[in-house]
PDB file of C-alpha atoms in Angstrom:
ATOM      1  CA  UNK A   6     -74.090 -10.570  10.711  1.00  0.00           C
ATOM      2  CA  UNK A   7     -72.027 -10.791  13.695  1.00  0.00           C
ATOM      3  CA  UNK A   8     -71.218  -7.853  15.904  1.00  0.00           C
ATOM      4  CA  UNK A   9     -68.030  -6.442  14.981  1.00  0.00           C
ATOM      5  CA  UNK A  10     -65.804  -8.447  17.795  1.00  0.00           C
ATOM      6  CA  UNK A  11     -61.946  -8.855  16.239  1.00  0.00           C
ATOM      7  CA  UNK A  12     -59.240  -6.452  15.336  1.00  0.00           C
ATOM      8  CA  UNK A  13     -56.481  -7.005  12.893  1.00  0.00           C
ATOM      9  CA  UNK A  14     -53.668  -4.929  13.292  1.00  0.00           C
ATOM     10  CA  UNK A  15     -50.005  -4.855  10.620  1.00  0.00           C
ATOM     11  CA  UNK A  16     -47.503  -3.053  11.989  1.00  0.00           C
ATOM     12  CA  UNK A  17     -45.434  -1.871   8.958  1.00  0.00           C
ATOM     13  CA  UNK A  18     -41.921  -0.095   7.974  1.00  0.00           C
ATOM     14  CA  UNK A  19     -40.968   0.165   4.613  1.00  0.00           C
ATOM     15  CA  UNK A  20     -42.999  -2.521   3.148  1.00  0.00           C
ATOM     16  CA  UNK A  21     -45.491  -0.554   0.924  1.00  0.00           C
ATOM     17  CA  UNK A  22     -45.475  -3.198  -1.507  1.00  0.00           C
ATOM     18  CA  UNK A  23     -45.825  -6.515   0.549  1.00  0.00           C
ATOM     19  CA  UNK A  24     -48.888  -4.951   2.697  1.00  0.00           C
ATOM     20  CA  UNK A  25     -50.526  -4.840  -0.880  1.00  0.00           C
ATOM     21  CA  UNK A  26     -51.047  -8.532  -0.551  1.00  0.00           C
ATOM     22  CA  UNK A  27     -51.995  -8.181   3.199  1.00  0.00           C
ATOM     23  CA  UNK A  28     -54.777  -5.408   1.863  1.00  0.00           C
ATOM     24  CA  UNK A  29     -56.036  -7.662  -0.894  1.00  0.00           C
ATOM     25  CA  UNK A  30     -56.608 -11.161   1.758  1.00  0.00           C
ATOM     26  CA  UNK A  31     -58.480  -8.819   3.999  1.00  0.00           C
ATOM     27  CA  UNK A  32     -60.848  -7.972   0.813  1.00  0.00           C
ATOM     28  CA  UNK A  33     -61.271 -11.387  -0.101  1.00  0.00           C
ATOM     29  CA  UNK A  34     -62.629 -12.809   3.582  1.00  0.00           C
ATOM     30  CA  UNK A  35     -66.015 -14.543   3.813  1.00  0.00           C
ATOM     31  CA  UNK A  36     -66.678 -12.556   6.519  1.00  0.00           C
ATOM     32  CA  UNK A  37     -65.903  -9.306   6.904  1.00  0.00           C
ATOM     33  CA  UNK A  38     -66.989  -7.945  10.336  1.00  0.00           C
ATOM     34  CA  UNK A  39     -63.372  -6.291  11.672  1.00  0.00           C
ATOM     35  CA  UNK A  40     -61.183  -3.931  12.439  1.00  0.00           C
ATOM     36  CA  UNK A  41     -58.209  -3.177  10.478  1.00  0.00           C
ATOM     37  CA  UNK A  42     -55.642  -1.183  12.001  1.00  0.00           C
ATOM     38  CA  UNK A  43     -52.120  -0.033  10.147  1.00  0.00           C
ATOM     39  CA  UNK A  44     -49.534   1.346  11.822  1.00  0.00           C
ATOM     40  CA  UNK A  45     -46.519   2.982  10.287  1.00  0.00           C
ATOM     41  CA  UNK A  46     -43.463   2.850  12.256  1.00  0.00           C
ATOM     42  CA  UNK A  47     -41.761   5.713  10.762  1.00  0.00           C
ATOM     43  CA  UNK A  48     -41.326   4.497   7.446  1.00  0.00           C
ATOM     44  CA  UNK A  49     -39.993   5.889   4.379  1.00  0.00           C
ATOM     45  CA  UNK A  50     -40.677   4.949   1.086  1.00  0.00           C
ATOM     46  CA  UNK A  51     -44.352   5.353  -0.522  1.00  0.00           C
ATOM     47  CA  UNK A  52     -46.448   3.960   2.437  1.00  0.00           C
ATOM     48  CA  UNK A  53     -48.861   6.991   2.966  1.00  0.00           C
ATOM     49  CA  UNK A  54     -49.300   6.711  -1.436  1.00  0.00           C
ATOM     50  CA  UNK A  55     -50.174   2.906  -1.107  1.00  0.00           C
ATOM     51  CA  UNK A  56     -52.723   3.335   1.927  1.00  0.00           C
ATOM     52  CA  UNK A  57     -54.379   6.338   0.994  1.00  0.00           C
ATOM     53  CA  UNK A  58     -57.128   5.199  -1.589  1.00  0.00           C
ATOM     54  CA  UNK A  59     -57.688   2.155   0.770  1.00  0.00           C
ATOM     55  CA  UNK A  60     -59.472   4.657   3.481  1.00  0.00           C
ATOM     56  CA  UNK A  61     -60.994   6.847   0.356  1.00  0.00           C
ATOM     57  CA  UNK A  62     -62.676   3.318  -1.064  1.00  0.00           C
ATOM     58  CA  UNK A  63     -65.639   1.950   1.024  1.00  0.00           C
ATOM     59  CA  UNK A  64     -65.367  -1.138   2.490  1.00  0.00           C
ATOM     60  CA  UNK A  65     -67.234  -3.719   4.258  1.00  0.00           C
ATOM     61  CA  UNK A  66     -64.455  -3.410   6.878  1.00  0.00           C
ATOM     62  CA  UNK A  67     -63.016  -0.730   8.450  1.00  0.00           C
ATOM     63  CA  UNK A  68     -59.465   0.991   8.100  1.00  0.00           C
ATOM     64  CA  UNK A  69     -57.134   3.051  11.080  1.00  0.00           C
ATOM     65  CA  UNK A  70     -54.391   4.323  10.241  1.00  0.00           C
ATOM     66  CA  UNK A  71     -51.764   5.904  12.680  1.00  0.00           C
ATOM     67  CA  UNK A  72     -48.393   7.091  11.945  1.00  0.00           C
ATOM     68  CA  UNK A  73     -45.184   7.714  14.346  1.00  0.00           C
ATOM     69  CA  UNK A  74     -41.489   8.182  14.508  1.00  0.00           C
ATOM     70  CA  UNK A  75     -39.799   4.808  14.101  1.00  0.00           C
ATOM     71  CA  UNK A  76     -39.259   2.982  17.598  1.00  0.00           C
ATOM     72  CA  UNK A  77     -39.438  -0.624  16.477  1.00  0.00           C
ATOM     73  CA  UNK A  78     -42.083  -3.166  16.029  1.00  0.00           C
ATOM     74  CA  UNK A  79     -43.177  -3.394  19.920  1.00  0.00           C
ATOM     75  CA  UNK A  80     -44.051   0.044  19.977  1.00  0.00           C
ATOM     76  CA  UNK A  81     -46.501  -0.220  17.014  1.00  0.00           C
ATOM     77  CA  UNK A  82     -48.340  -2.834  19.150  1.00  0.00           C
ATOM     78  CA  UNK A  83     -48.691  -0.445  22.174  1.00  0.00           C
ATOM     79  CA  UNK A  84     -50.198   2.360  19.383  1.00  0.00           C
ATOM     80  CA  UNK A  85     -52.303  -0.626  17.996  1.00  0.00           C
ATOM     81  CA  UNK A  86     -53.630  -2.274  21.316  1.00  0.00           C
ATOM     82  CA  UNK A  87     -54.263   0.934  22.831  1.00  0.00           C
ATOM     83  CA  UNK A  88     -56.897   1.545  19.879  1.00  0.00           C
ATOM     84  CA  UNK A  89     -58.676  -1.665  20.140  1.00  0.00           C
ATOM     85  CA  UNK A  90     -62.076  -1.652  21.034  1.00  0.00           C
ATOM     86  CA  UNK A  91     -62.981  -5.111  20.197  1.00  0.00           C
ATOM     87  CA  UNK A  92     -63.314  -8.029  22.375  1.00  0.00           C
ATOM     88  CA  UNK A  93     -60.152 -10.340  20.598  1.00  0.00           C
ATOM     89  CA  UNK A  94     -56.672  -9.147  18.077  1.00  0.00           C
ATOM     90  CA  UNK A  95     -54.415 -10.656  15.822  1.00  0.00           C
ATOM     91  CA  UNK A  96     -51.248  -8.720  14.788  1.00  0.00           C
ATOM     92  CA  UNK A  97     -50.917  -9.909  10.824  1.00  0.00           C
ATOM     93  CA  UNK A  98     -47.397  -8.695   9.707  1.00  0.00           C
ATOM     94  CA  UNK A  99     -47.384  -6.860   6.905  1.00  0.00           C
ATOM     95  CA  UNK A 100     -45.233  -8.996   4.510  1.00  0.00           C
ATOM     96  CA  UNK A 101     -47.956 -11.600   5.135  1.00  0.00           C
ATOM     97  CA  UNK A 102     -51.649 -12.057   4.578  1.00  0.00           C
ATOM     98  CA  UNK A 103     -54.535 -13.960   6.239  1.00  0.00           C
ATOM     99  CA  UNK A 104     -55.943 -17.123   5.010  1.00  0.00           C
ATOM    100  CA  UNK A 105     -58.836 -16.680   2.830  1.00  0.00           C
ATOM    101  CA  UNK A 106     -61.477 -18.044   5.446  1.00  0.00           C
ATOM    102  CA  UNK A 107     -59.484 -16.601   8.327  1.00  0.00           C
ATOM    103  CA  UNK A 108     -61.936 -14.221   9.835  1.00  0.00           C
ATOM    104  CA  UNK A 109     -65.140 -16.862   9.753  1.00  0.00           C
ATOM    105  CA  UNK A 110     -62.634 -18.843  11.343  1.00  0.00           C
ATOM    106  CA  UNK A 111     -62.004 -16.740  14.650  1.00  0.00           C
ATOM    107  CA  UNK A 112     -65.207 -16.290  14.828  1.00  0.00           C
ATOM    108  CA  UNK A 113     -66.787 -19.752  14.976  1.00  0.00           C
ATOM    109  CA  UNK A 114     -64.073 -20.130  17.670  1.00  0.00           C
ATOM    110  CA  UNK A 115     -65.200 -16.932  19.584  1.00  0.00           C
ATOM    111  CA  UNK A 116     -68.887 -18.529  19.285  1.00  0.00           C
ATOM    112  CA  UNK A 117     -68.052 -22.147  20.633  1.00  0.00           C
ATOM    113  CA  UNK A 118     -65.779 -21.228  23.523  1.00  0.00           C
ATOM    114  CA  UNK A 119     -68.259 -18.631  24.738  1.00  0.00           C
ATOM    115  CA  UNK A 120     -70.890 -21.633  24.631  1.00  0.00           C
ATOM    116  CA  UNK A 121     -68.868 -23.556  26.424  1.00  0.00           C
ATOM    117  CA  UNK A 122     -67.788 -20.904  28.917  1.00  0.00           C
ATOM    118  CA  UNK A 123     -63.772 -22.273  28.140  1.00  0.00           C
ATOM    119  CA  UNK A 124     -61.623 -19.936  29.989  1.00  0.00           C
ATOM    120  CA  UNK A 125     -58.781 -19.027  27.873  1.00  0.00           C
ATOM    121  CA  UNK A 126     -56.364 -16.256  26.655  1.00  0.00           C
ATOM    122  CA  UNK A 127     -57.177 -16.646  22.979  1.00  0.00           C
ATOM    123  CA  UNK A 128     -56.969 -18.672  20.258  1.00  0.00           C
ATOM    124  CA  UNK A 129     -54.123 -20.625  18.098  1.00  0.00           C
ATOM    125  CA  UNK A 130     -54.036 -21.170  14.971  1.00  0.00           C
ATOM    126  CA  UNK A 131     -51.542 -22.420  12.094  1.00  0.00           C
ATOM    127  CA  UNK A 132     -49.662 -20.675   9.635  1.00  0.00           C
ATOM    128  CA  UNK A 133     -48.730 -21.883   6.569  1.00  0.00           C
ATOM    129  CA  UNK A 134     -46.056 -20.844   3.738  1.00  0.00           C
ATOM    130  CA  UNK A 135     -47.836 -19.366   0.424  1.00  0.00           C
ATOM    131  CA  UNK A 136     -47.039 -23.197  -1.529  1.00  0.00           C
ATOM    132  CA  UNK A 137     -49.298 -24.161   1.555  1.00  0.00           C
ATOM    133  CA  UNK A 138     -47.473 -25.846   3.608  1.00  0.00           C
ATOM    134  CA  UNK A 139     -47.962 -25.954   7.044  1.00  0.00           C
ATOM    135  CA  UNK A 140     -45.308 -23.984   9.349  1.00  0.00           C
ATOM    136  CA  UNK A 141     -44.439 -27.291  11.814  1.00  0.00           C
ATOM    137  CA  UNK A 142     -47.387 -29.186  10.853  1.00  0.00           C
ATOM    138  CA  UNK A 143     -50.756 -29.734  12.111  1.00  0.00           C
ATOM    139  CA  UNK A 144     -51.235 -28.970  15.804  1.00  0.00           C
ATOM    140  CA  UNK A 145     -52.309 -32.098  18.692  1.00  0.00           C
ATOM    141  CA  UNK A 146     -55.652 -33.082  18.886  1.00  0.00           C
ATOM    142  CA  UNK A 147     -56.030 -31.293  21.988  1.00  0.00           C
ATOM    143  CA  UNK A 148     -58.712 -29.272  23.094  1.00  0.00           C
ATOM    144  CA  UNK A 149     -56.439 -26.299  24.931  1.00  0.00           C
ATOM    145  CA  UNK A 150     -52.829 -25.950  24.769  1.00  0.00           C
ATOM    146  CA  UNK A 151     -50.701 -23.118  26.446  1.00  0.00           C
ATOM    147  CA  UNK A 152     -47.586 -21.573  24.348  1.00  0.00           C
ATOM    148  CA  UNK A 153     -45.009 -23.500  25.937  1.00  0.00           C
ATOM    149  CA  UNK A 154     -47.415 -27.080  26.043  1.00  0.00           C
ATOM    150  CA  UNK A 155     -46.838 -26.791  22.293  1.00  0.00           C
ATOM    151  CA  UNK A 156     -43.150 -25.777  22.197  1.00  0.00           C
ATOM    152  CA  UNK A 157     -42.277 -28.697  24.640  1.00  0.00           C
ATOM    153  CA  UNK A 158     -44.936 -31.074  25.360  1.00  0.00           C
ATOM    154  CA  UNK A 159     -46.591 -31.131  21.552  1.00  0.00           C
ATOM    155  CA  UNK A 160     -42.773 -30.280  20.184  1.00  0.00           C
ATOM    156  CA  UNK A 161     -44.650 -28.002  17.559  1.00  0.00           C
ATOM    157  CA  UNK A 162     -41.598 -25.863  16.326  1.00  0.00           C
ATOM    158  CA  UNK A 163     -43.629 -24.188  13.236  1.00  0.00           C
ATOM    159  CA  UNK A 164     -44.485 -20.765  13.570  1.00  0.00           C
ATOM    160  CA  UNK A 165     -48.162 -20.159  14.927  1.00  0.00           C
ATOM    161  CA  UNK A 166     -50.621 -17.701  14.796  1.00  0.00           C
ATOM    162  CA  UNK A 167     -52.387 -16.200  17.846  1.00  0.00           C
ATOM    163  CA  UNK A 168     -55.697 -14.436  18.678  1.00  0.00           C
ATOM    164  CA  UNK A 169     -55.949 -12.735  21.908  1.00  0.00           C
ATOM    165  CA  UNK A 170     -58.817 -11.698  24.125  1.00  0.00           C
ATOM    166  CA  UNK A 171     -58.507  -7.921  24.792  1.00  0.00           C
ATOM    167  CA  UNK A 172     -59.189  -8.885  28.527  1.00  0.00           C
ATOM    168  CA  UNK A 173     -56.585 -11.156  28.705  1.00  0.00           C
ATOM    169  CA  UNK A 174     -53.594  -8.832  27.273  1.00  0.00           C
ATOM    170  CA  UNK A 175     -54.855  -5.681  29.102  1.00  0.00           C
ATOM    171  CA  UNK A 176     -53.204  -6.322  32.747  1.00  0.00           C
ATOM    172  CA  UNK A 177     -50.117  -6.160  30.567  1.00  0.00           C
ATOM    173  CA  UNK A 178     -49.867  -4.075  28.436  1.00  0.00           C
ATOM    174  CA  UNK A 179     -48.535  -1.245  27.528  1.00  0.00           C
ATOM    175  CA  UNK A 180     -45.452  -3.350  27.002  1.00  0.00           C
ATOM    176  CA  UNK A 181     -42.145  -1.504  28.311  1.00  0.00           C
ATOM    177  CA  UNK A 182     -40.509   0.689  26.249  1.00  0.00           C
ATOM    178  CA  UNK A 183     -37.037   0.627  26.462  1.00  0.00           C
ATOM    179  CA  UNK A 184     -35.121   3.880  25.485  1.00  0.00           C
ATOM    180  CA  UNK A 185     -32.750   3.196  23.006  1.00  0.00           C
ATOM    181  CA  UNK A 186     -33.954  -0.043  21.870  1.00  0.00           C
ATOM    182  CA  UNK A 187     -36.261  -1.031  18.967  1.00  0.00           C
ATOM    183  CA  UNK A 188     -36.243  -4.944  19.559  1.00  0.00           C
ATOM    184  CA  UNK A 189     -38.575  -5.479  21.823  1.00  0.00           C
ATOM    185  CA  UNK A 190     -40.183  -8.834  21.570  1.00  0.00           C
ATOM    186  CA  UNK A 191     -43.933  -8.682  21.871  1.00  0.00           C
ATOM    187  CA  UNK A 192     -43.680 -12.495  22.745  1.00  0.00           C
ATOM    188  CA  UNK A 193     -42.967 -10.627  26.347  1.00  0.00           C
ATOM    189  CA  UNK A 194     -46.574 -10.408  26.859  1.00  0.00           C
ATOM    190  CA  UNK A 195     -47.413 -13.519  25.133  1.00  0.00           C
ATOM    191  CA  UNK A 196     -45.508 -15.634  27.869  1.00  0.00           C
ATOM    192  CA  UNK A 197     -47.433 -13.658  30.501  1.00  0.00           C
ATOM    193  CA  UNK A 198     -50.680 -14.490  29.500  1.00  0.00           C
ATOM    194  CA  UNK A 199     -49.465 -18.092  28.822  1.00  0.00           C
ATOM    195  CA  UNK A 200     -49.045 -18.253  32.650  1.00  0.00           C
ATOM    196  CA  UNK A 201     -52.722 -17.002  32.902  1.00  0.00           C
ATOM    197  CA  UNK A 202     -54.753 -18.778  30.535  1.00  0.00           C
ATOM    198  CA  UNK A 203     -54.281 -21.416  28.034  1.00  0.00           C
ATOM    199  CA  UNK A 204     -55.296 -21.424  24.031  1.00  0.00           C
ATOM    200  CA  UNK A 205     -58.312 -22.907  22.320  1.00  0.00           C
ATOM    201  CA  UNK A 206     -56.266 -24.723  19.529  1.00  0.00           C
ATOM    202  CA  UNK A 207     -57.246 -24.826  16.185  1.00  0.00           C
ATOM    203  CA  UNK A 208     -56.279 -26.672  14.127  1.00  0.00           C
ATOM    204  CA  UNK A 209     -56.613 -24.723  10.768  1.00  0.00           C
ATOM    205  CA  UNK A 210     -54.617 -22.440   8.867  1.00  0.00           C
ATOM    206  CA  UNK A 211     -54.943 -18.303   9.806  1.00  0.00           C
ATOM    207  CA  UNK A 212     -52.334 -16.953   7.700  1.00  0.00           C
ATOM    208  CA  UNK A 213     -49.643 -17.212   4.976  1.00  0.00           C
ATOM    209  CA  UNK A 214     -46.379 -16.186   5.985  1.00  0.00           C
ATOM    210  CA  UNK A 215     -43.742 -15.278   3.393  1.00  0.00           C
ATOM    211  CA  UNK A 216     -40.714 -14.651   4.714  1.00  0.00           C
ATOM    212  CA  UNK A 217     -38.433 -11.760   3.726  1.00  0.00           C
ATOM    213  CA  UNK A 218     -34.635 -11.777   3.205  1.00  0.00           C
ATOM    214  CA  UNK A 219     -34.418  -8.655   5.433  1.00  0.00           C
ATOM    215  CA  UNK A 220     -36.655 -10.155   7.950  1.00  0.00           C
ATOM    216  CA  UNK A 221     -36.414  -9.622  11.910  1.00  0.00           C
ATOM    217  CA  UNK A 222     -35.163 -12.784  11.847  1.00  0.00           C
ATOM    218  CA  UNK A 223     -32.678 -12.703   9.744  1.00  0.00           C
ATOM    219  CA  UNK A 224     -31.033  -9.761  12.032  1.00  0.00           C
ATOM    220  CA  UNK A 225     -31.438 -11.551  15.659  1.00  0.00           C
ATOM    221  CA  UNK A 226     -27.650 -12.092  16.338  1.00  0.00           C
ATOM    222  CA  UNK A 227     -26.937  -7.978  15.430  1.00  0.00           C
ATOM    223  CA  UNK A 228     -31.101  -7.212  17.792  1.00  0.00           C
ATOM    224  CA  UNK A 229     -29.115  -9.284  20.516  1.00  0.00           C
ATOM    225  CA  UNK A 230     -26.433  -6.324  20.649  1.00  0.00           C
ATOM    226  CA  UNK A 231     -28.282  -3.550  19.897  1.00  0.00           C
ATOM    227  CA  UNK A 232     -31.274  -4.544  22.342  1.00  0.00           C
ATOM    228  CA  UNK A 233     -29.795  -6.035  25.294  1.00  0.00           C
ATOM    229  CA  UNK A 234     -32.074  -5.221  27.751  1.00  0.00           C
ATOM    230  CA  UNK A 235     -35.173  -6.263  26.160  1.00  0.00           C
ATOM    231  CA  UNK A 236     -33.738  -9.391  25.102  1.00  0.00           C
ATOM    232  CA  UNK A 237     -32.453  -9.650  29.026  1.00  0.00           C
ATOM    233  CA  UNK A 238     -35.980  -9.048  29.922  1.00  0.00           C
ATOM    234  CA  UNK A 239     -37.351 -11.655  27.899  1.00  0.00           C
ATOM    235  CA  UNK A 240     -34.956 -14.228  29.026  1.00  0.00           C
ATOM    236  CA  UNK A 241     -36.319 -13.354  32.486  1.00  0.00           C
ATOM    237  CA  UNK A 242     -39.991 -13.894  31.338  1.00  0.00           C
ATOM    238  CA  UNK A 243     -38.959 -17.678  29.807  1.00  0.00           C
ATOM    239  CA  UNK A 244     -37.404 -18.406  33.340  1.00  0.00           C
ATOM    240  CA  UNK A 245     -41.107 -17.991  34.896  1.00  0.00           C
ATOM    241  CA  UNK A 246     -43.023 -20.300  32.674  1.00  0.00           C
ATOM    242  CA  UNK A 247     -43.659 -23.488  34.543  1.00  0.00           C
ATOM    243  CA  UNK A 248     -42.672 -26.886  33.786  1.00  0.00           C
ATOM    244  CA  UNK A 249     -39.895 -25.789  30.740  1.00  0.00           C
ATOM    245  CA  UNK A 250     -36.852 -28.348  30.128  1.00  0.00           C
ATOM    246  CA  UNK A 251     -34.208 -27.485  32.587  1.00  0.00           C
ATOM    247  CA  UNK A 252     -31.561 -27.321  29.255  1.00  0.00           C
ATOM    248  CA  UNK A 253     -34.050 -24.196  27.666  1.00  0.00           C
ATOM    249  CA  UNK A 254     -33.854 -22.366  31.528  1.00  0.00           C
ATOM    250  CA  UNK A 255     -29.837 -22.887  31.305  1.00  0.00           C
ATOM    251  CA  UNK A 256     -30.198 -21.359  27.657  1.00  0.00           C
ATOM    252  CA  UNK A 257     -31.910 -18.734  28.555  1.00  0.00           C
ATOM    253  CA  UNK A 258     -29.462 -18.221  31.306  1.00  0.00           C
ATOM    254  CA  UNK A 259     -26.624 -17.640  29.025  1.00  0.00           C
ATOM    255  CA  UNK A 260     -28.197 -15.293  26.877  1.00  0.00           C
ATOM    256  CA  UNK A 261     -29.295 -13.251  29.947  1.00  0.00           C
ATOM    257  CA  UNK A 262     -25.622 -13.540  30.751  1.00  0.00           C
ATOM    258  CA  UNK A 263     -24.917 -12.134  27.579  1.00  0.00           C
ATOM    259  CA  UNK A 264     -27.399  -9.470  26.824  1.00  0.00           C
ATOM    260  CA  UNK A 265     -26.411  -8.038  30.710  1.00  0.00           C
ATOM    261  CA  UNK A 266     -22.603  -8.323  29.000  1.00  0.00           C
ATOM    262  CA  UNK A 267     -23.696  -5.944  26.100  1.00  0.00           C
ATOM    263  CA  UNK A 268     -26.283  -3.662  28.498  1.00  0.00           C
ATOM    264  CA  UNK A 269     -23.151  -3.066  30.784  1.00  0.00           C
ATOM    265  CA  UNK A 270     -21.065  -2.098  27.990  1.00  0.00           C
ATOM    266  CA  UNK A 271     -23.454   0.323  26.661  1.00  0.00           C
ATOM    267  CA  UNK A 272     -24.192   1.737  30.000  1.00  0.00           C
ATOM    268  CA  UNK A 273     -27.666   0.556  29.783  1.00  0.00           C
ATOM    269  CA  UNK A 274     -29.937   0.324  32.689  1.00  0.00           C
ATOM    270  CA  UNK A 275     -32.509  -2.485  33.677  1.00  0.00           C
ATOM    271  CA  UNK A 276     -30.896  -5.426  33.858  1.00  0.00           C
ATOM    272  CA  UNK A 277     -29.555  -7.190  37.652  1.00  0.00           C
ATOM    273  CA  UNK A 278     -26.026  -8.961  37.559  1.00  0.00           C
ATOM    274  CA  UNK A 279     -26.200 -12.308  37.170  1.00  0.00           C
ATOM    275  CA  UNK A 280     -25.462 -13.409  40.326  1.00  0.00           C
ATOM    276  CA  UNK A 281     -29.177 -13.700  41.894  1.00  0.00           C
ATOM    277  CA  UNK A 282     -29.292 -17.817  41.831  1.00  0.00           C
ATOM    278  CA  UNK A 283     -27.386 -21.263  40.881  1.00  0.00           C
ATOM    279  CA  UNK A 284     -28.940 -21.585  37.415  1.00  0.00           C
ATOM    280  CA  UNK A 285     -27.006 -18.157  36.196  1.00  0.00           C
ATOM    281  CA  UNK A 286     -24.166 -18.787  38.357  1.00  0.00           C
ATOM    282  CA  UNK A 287     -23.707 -21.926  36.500  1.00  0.00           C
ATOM    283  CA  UNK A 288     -24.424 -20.285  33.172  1.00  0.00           C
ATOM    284  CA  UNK A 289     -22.066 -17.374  33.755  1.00  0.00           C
ATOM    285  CA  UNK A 290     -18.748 -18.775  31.673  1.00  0.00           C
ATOM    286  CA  UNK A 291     -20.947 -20.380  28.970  1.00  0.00           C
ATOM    287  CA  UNK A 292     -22.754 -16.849  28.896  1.00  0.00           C
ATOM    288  CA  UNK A 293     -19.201 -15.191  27.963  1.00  0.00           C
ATOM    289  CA  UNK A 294     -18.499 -17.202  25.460  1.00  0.00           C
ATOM    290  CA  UNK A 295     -22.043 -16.812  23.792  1.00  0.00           C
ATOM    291  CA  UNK A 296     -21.460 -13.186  24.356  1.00  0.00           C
ATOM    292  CA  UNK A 297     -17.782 -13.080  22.593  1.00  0.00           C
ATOM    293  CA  UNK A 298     -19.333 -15.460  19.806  1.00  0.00           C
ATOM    294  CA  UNK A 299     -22.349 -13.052  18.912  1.00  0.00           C
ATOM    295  CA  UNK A 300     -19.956 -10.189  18.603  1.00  0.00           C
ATOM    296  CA  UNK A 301     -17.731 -12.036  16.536  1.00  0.00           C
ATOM    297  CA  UNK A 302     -20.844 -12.959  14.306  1.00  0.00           C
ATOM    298  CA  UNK A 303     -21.463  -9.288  13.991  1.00  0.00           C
ATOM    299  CA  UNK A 304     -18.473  -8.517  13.073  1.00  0.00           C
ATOM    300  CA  UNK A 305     -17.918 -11.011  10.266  1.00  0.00           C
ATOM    301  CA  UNK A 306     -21.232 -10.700   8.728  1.00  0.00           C
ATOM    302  CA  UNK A 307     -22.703  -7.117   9.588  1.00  0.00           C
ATOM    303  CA  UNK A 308     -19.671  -4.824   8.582  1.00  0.00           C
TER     304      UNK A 308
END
């Protein structure tokens, strides 16, 4: 058996019946040498009745469980990371569940780019929707790609999954927490290592993702009000990454326009005017209008 080397970590809020199915992929892995860590972000419906007998029952693998006041997603992942004591994570969300060979997976990865002394961030793998197919397809047959190689050079647009070395994410983490705001994307720390490291693609599926009605991502035009700063900060972080399309920079330029709209409106703090070079100058009108149309999308469908 291998020594214990990965974390898993689900951050969860109110989804004590989805991380059911999460609970039950971790029991059926080939190999079960990890970590699993659940974090409750303040939930409230029967999460501490559904958990419970999972850290009663013995297992192959072992079960944390933490619990704190509801701050968002983001902050679960600073409460997660800052109990890892493995050498790579994967944050599994709790409406979805890993693939049945997942774990073997990571770790014949771990074992051939240690062999071959690769130096990367992590690993990247596919997802894949529970009829099986694959989120954007099957990956390039590349050896290492970096985030935005795969967004723009690859034009993979599927959702992905990621496994991180615990060396690589510690220079930045704990991710910011902003006061206030509970939309913090951890894809903020994601970019940063991209500009450090690249990932050992493979090309194989790491988990099922089943999408929710009530998803994050069915609420991103009424997180862009509410969170303007961390969304403003994130913009920022996409305006780093090298070699991006110059029309994605102006995009992100407008939204920073927007989201400093909203933080000045709120009397938020953390975000500079954007006056500090051409591209936002430039981006500044089409900003407004982005601005005015998300709070006319709000309005009409959040009421």
């Amino acid at each position: 058996m291998d020594e214990c080397r990965l974390t898993i970590f689900t951050p969860v809020y109110n989804r004590a019946d989805c991380i059911v199915h999460c609970y039950e992929s971790m029991l059926r892995q080939s190999n079960q040498n990890f970590v699993w860590i659940i974090v409750d972000d303040g939930s409230t419906d029967h999460l501490d009745d559904v958990v419970r007998p999972w850290l009663e029952r013995a297992a192959a693998f072992r079960i944390e469980f933490y619990r704190k006041e509801n701050r968002g997603m983001y902050t679960a992942y600073n409460l997660a990371l800052s109990h890892v004591e493995t050498d790579y994570w994967v944050c599994i969300d709790s409406d979805d569940w890993l693939a049945d060979d997942a774990v073997d997976i990571i770790y014949r990865a771990i074992r051939y780019s240690e062999s071959k002394n690769i130096n990367i961030s992590g690993f990247v793998g596919l997802d894949a929707e529970p009829d099986g197919k694959i989120c954007g397809g099957r990956f390039p047959q590349v050896r290492t790609a970096s985030l935005m190689d795969l967004k723009f050079r690859y034009k993979h647009q599927g959702d992905i999954k990621v496994v991180y070395r615990t060396a690589a994410s510690a220079p930045f983490l704990p991710m910011p927490e902003i006061s206030g705001e509970k939309n913090f994307n951890p894809y903020y720390i994601m970019l940063q290592m991209d500009r450090e490291a690249p990932l050992l693609v493979i090309n194989q599926v790491l988990c099922i993702v089943d999408y929710q009605p009530d998803g994050m991502s069915s609420r991103v035009f009424r997180q862009y009000e509410d969170s303007p700063v961390s969304f403003g900060m994130l913009r920022l972080q996409f305006l780093q990454m090298p070699d991006i399309p110059f029309w994605f920079r102006y995009r992100q330029c407008m939204h920073y326009v927007s989201s400093w709209l909203f933080a000045v409106k709120q009397h938020r703090k953390g975000l500079r005017a954007p006056f500090f070079s051409m591209e936002m100058l430039l981006a500044f009108l089409p900003g407004v209008l982005l601005h005015l149309y998300i709070i006319f999308r709000n309005c009409r469908y959040h009421k």
